[in-house]
Short mmCIF file of C-alpha atoms and ligand atoms in Angstrom, two decimals:
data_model
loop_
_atom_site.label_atom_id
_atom_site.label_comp_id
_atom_site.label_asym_id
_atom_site.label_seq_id
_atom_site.Cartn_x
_atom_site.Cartn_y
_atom_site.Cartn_z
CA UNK A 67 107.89 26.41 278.74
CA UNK A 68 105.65 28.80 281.02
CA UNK A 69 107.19 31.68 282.49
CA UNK A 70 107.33 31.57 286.26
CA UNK A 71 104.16 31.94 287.80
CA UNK A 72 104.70 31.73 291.96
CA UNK A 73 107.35 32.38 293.81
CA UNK A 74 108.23 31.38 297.58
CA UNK A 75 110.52 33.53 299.93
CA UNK A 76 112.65 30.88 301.88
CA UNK A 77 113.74 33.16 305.15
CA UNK A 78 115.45 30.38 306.74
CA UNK A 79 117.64 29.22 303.77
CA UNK A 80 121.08 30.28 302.75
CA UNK A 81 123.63 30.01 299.95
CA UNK A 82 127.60 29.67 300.40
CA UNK A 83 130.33 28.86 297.91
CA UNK A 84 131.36 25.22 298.54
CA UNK A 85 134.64 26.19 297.36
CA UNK A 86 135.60 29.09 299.76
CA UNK A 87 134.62 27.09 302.41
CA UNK A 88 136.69 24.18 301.79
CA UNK A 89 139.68 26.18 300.97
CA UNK A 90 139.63 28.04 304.12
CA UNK A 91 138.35 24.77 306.27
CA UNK A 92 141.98 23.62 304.28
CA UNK A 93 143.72 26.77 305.73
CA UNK A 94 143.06 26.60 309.09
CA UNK A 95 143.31 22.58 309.45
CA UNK A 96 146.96 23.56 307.92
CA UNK A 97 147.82 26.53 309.86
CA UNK A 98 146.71 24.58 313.41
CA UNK A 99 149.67 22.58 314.83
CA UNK A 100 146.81 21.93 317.42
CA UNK A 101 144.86 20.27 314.88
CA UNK A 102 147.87 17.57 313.60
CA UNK A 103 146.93 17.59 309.92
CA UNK A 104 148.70 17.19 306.85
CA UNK A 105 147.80 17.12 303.65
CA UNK A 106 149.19 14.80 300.54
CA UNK A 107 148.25 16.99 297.60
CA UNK A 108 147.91 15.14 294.01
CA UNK A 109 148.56 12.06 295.78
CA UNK A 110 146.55 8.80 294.72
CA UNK A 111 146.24 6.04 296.08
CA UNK A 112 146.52 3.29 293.40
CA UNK A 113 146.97 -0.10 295.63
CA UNK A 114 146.68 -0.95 299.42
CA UNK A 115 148.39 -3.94 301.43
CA UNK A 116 146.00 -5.63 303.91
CA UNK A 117 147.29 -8.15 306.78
CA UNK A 118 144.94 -10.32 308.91
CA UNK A 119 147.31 -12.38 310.78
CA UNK A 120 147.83 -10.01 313.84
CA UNK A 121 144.17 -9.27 313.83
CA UNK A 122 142.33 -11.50 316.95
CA UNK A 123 139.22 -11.38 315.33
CA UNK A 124 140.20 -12.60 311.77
CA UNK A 125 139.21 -8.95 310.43
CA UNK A 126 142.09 -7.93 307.70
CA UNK A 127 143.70 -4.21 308.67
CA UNK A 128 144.90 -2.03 305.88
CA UNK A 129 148.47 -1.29 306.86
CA UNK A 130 149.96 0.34 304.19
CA UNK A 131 148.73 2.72 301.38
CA UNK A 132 150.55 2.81 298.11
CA UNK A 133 150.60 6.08 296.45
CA UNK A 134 151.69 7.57 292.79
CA UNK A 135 154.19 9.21 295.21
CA UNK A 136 155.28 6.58 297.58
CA UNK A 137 154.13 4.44 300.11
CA UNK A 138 152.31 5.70 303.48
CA UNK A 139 152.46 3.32 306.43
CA UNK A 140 149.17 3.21 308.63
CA UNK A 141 150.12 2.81 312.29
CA UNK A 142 148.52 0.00 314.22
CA UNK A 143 146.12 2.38 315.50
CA UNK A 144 145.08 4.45 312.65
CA UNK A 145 141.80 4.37 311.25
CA UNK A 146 140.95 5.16 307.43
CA UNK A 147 137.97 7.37 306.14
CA UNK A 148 137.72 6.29 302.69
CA UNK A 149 135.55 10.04 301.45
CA UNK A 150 136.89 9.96 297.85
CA UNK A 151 133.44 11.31 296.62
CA UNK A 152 132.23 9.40 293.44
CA UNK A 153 135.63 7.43 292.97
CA UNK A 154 134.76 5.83 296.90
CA UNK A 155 133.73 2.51 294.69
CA UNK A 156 137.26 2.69 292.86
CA UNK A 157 139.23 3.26 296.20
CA UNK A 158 137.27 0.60 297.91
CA UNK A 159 137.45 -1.93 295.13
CA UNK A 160 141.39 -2.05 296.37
CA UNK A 161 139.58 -3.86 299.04
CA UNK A 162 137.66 -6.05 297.53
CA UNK A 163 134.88 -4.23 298.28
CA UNK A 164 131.71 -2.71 296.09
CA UNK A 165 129.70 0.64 296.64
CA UNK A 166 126.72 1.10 294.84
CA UNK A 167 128.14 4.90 294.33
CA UNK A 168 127.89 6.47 290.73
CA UNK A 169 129.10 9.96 289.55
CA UNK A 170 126.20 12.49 288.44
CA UNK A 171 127.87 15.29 286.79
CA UNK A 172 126.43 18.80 287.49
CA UNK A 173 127.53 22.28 285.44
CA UNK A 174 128.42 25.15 287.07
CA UNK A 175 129.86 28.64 285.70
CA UNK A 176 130.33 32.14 287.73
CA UNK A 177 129.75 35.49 286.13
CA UNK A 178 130.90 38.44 288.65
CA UNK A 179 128.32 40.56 289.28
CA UNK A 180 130.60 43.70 289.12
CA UNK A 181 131.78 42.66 285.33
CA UNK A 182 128.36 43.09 284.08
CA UNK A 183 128.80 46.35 282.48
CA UNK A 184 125.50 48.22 281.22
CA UNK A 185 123.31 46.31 283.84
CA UNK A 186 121.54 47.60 287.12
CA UNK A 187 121.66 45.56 290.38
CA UNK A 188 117.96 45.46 290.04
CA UNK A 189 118.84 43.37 286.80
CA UNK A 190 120.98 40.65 288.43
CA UNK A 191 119.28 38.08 290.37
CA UNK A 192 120.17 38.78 294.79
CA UNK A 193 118.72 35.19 295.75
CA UNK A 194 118.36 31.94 294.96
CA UNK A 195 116.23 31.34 291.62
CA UNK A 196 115.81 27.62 291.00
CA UNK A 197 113.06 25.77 288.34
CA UNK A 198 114.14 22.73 290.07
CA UNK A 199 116.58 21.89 287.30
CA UNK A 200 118.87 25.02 287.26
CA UNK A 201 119.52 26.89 290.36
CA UNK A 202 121.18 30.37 290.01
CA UNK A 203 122.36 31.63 293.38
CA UNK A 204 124.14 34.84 294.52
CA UNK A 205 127.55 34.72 296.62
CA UNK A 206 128.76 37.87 296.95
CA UNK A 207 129.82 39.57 293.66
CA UNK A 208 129.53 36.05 292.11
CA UNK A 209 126.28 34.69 290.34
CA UNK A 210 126.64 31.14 290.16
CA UNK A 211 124.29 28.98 287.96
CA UNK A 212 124.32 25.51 288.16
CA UNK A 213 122.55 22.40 286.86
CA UNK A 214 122.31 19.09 284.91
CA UNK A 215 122.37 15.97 285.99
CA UNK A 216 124.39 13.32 283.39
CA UNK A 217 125.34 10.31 284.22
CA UNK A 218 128.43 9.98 281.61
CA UNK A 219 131.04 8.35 283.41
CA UNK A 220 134.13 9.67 285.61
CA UNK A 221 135.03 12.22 283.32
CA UNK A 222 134.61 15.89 284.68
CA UNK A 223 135.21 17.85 281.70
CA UNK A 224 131.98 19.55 279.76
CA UNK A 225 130.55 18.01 277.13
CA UNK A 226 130.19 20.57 274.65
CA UNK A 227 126.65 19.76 273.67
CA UNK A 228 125.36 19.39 277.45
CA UNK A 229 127.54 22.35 277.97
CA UNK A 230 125.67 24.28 275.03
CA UNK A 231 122.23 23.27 276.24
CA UNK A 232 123.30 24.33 279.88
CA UNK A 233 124.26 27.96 278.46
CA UNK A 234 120.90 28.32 276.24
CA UNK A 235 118.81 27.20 279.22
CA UNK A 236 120.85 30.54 281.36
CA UNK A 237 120.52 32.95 278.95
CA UNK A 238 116.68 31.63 278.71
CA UNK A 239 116.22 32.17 282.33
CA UNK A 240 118.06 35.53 282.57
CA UNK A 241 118.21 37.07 279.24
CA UNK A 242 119.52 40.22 280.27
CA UNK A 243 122.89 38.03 281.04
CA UNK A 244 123.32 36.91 277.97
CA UNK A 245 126.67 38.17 276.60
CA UNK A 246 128.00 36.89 280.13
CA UNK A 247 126.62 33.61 279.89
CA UNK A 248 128.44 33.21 276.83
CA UNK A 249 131.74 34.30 277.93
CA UNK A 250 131.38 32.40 280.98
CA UNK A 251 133.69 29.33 282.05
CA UNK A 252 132.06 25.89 282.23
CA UNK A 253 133.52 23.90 285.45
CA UNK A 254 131.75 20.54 286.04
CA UNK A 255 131.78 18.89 289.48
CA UNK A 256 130.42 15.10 290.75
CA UNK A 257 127.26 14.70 292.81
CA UNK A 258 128.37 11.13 294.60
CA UNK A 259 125.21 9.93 293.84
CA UNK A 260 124.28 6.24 296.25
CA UNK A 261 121.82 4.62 294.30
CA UNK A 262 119.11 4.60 297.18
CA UNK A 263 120.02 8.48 297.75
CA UNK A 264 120.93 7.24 301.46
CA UNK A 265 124.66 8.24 302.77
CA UNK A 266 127.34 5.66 302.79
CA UNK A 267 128.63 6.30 306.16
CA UNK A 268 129.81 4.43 308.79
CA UNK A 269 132.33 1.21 309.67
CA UNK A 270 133.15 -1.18 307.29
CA UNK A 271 132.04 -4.56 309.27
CA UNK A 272 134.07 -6.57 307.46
CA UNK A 273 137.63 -4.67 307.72
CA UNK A 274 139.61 -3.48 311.23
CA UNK A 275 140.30 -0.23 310.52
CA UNK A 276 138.40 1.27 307.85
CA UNK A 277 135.46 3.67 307.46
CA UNK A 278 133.67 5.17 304.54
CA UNK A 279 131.47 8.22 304.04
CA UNK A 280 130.05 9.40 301.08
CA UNK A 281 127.28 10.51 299.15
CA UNK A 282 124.26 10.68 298.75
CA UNK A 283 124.24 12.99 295.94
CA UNK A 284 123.00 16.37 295.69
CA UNK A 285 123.45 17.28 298.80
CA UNK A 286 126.86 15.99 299.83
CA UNK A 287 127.96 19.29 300.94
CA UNK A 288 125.21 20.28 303.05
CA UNK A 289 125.46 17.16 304.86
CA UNK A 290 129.13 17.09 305.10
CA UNK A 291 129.32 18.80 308.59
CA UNK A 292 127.20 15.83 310.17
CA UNK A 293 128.99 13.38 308.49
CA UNK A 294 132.65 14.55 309.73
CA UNK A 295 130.93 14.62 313.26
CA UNK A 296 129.32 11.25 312.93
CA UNK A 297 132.71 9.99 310.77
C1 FAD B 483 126.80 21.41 290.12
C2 FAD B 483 126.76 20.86 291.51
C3 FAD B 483 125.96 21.45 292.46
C4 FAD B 483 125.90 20.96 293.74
N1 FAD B 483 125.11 21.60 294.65
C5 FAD B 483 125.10 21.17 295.92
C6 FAD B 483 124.32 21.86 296.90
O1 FAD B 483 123.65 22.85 296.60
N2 FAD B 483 124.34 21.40 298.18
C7 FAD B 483 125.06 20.30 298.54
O2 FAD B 483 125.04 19.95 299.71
N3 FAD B 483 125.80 19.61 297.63
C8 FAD B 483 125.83 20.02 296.33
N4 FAD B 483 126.56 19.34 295.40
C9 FAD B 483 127.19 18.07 295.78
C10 FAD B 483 128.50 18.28 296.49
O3 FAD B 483 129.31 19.15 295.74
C11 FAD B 483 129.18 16.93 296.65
O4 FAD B 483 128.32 16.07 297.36
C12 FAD B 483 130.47 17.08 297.43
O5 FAD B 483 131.37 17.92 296.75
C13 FAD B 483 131.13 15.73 297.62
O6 FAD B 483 132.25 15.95 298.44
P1 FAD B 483 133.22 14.78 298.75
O7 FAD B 483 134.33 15.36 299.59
O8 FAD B 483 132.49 13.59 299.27
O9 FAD B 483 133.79 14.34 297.32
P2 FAD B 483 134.76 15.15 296.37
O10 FAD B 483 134.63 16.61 296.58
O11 FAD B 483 134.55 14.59 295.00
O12 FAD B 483 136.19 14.75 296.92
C14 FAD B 483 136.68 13.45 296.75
C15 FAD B 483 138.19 13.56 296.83
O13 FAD B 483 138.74 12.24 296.80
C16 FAD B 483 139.91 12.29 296.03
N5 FAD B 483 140.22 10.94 295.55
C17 FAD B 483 139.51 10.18 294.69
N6 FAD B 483 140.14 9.01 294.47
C18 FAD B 483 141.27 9.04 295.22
C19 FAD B 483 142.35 8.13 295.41
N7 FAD B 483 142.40 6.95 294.79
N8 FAD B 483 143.37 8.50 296.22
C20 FAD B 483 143.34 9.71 296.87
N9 FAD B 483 142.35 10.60 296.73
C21 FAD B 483 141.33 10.27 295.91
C22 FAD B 483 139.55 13.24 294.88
O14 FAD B 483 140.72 13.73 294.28
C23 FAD B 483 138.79 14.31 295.63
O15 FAD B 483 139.65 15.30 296.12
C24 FAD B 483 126.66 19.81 294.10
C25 FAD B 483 127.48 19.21 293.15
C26 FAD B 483 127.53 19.72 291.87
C27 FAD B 483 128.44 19.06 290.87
#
């Protein structure tokens, strides 16, 4: 491989954890009576009742949700946003319906910049660094590296020899992290990747009261703001 050779200062860009913002987007959704939401937590919907027959345009309506904790009723004037990520295709196979949707798995791990004892802050990378396949960004205290791509299936645990190859490729890229790399946790995460990289978003034409929006991929998060407005 050749070492780096160019380098391009992106002013506009930005990095954020994913994860801090959907936790506190959770919080204050929560905290808002304003905002009238609740949240199921490990709730899964395994099977769905449909009814056409008080529908006047023939359309089926999903009228009741059946959970691994019980049964949720959908009121006559409800509509559903099916946004389960790379398991939309199971969900909406409940209806009958397919989505060309696939899980590609991507590796992540965070090393705190503050537990890297013996380095200098000049040592620790204070922006984005990305080859294209592995992007190392800085969020706060945390350096988070991420890539990989593998198409292996709905699974979202490592596997160890991806997970190996993902931790030599880190410590390539930033040898002076190496003892961190290798202490490191491993977290793996789904890109909800549509097979023409376009989002799924939008009414489903053929059912009363149900929408769907996920995808495309990689960028799921980014995008996730304008899909909630459009959605
Ligand atoms: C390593 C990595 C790096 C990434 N980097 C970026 C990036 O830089 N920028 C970017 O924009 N995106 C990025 N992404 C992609 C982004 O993380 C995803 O697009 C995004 O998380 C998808 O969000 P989602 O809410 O659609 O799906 P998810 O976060 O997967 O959420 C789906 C939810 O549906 C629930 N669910 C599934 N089935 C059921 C069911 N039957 N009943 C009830 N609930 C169900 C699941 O439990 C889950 O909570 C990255 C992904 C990875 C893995």
């Amino acid at each position: 491989r050749n070492q780096p050779t160019a380098a391009k200062y992106e002013y506009e860009s930005s990095a954020a954890s994913s994860e801090r913002f959907t936790e506190e987007l959770a919080r204050r959704c929560a905290d808002d009576p304003a905002l009238d939401v609740t949240f199921l937590y490990d709730t899964k919907v395994e099977a769905l009742t449909m009814d056409s027959s008080s529908s006047s345009d023939g359309k089926p309506r999903v009228t009741t949700l059946l959970t691994n904790r019980g049964t949720v009723d959908v009121p006559e004037d409800a509509e559903i946003l099916v946004a389960a990520g790379s398991w939309t295709p199971h969900v909406l196979s409940l209806m009958d319906m397919y989505a060309p949707v696939y899980p590609l798995k991507g590796y992540a791990m965070s090393i705190p910049a503050s537990g890297c004892a013996g380095l200098r802050p000049e040592d620790l990378p204070t922006r984005i660094v990305s080859d294209r396949y592995m992007y190392t960004s800085r969020l706060g205290d945390e350096i988070r590296i991420t890539s990989v791509g593998e198409f292996s299936g709905w699974s979202s645990a490592p596997a160890p020899r991806v997970e190996a190859d993902f931790r030599d490729e880190a410590v390539r890229q930033f040898p002076q992290l190496a003892p961190f790399v290798r202490d490191a946790g491993v977290r793996c995460g789904h890109r909800p990747y549509v097979n023409d990289g376009i989002l799924l978003l939008g009414r489903v034409r053929e059912l009363r009261n149900v929408c769907v929006s996920c995808g495309p991929g990689s960028n799921g998060w980014k995008l996730a703001m304008g899909s909630g407005e459009i959605a």
